Amino acid sequence: MKERLEVIEERYNELAAELSKPEVLSDIKKTLELTKEQASLKDAYEAYQKYKQITSDLAEANELVKDSELGEFAKEEITRLNEELAELEANIEIILLPKDPNDDKNVIVEIRGAAGGDEANIFAGDLYRMYSKYAEKEGWKLEVLSEEHSDMGGFPLVEFMVKGDSVYSKLKYESGAHRVQRVPVTETQGRVHTSTATVVVMPEAEDVDVEIKPGDLRIDVYRSTGAGGQCVNTTDSAVRITHMPSGIVVTCQNERSQLQNKEKCMQMLRTRLYEEERRKQEEELGNERRNKIGTGDRSEKIRTYNYPQNRVTDHRIGYTTKNLDRVMEGNLEDIITALITEDQNRKLRGE
């Protein structure tokens, strides 16, 4: 552990020296690249500085044990420092766990109404609102990329991007089937129904992550459908791109210009192709994906939202909270923290 921390400290200081050079500061791309790497090492670097301070204090306290006046104080200090050191070492173990290279990325989220007809679409809308509220609390920016509205409310499909610090590290556990149990607005006899909506969370792909050949694309433009009145776009600005080798189709009509919609479509296409490649790699690794918290498969039931009991249950880790009303207002911190903690514990156990 100490050897790894020494390597991290050395690299952190190297990056600090690089970032002080005028020729580096004048190169925005290089500066961002080095700053990002340094930020990824910051927790381990700071933990190691604290580790060195505690071990130094312990050495001094052990020397003072022999002192007739300060001996008792030194013994108390040694007890306190050993407890602090044990806690710090446990924290360092977590910090040094292999990191998901996508954790710092923005995400594209797809929510679909699944089983349950109109109620499933309404629930998809509720989930979209929940994530919007959570993003707002985290200081993230949410941007709708594509949406299909249901006559009864909600969405058969809504796709949106979330941008901010370490978005994927928190939202990656949300992929799967979300189940709701409640009396739908469409129910006339007061019976509780069960409906589902699926969520897929994909790390945003950058240009370097995926190569797309122009000859593999079919690009169609068409008239956007809007809310009516002055909002209706009278030009063919909506864009549909089909990636012929994979059959993946992406659409975007939320921007005012055809060029902007095309850029968003390409962003979505890169992300979907990157996600497909990630899935293939994980399948080739065999059991690794099954050992994770959730497979990310949209058919896997991951969570139930029970309105009559004001209860939310995450089935992957057996976590239950009786604060459904608060969860639907975007208070997802406790659930996501529990998922992250369990994920870390499994890795520490070597699972």
Short mmCIF file of N, CA, C and O in Angstrom, two decimals, residues 9 14 26 77 84 153 160 162-163 171 173 183 208 222 227 238 241 271 277 322-323 332 344:
data_model
loop_
_atom_site.label_atom_id
_atom_site.label_comp_id
_atom_site.label_asym_id
_atom_site.label_seq_id
_atom_site.Cartn_x
_atom_site.Cartn_y
_atom_site.Cartn_z
N GLU A 9 2.11 9.87 -5.07
CA GLU A 9 2.63 11.15 -4.60
C GLU A 9 3.61 11.74 -5.61
O GLU A 9 3.57 12.94 -5.92
N GLU A 14 4.73 15.65 -9.93
CA GLU A 14 5.18 15.86 -11.32
C GLU A 14 4.14 16.68 -12.09
O GLU A 14 4.48 17.59 -12.84
N SER A 26 -0.43 27.52 -21.68
CA SER A 26 -0.90 28.14 -22.93
C SER A 26 -1.60 27.12 -23.83
O SER A 26 -2.25 27.48 -24.81
N GLU A 77 -2.51 9.55 23.69
CA GLU A 77 -2.32 10.03 22.32
C GLU A 77 -2.06 8.87 21.36
O GLU A 77 -2.57 8.85 20.23
N GLU A 84 -7.17 6.45 14.68
CA GLU A 84 -7.24 7.31 13.50
C GLU A 84 -6.53 6.67 12.32
O GLU A 84 -7.00 6.73 11.17
N GLY A 153 -49.97 11.60 -20.40
CA GLY A 153 -48.88 12.16 -19.60
C GLY A 153 -47.67 11.23 -19.60
O GLY A 153 -47.79 10.04 -19.87
N PHE A 160 -32.00 11.89 -22.36
CA PHE A 160 -31.42 13.15 -21.92
C PHE A 160 -29.98 12.96 -21.50
O PHE A 160 -29.56 11.86 -21.15
N VAL A 162 -26.86 14.18 -18.92
CA VAL A 162 -26.56 14.82 -17.63
C VAL A 162 -25.07 15.11 -17.61
O VAL A 162 -24.25 14.21 -17.78
N LYS A 163 -24.74 16.40 -17.40
CA LYS A 163 -23.34 16.84 -17.39
C LYS A 163 -22.97 17.36 -16.01
O LYS A 163 -23.76 18.05 -15.37
N LEU A 171 -24.78 7.59 -11.21
CA LEU A 171 -25.99 7.17 -11.93
C LEU A 171 -25.85 5.80 -12.59
O LEU A 171 -26.85 5.23 -13.04
N TYR A 173 -25.62 2.94 -11.46
CA TYR A 173 -26.39 1.87 -10.80
C TYR A 173 -27.88 1.91 -11.14
O TYR A 173 -28.64 1.06 -10.68
N VAL A 183 -52.19 2.93 -7.38
CA VAL A 183 -53.47 3.04 -8.07
C VAL A 183 -53.29 4.06 -9.20
O VAL A 183 -53.08 5.25 -8.93
N VAL A 208 -12.56 10.01 -29.47
CA VAL A 208 -11.47 9.02 -29.48
C VAL A 208 -11.95 7.62 -29.07
O VAL A 208 -11.27 6.64 -29.30
N TYR A 222 -36.43 15.57 -41.33
CA TYR A 222 -37.88 15.66 -41.44
C TYR A 222 -38.39 16.80 -40.58
O TYR A 222 -37.63 17.42 -39.82
N ALA A 227 -45.10 21.66 -29.78
CA ALA A 227 -46.27 21.87 -28.92
C ALA A 227 -47.37 22.66 -29.61
O ALA A 227 -48.42 22.88 -29.04
N ALA A 238 -35.49 18.33 -37.91
CA ALA A 238 -35.32 17.09 -37.15
C ALA A 238 -34.41 16.13 -37.93
O ALA A 238 -34.44 16.09 -39.17
N ILE A 241 -30.51 9.48 -37.69
CA ILE A 241 -29.29 8.84 -38.23
C ILE A 241 -29.36 7.35 -37.95
O ILE A 241 -29.60 6.92 -36.83
N THR A 271 -22.22 7.35 -28.23
CA THR A 271 -22.44 6.80 -26.89
C THR A 271 -23.05 5.41 -26.96
O THR A 271 -22.66 4.50 -26.23
N GLU A 277 -20.04 -1.75 -27.30
CA GLU A 277 -18.70 -2.32 -27.26
C GLU A 277 -18.33 -2.71 -25.82
O GLU A 277 -17.71 -3.76 -25.58
N LYS A 322 -38.56 3.93 3.78
CA LYS A 322 -39.98 4.31 3.82
C LYS A 322 -40.14 5.81 3.50
O LYS A 322 -40.96 6.50 4.08
N ASN A 323 -39.31 6.29 2.57
CA ASN A 323 -39.35 7.71 2.19
C ASN A 323 -39.57 7.87 0.69
O ASN A 323 -38.90 8.68 0.04
N LEU A 332 -32.10 10.96 -3.70
CA LEU A 332 -31.58 9.63 -3.99
C LEU A 332 -30.26 9.34 -3.28
O LEU A 332 -29.70 8.24 -3.42
N GLN A 344 -18.17 -1.24 -3.26
CA GLN A 344 -16.81 -1.17 -2.72
C GLN A 344 -16.51 -2.38 -1.83
O GLN A 344 -15.42 -2.96 -1.91
#
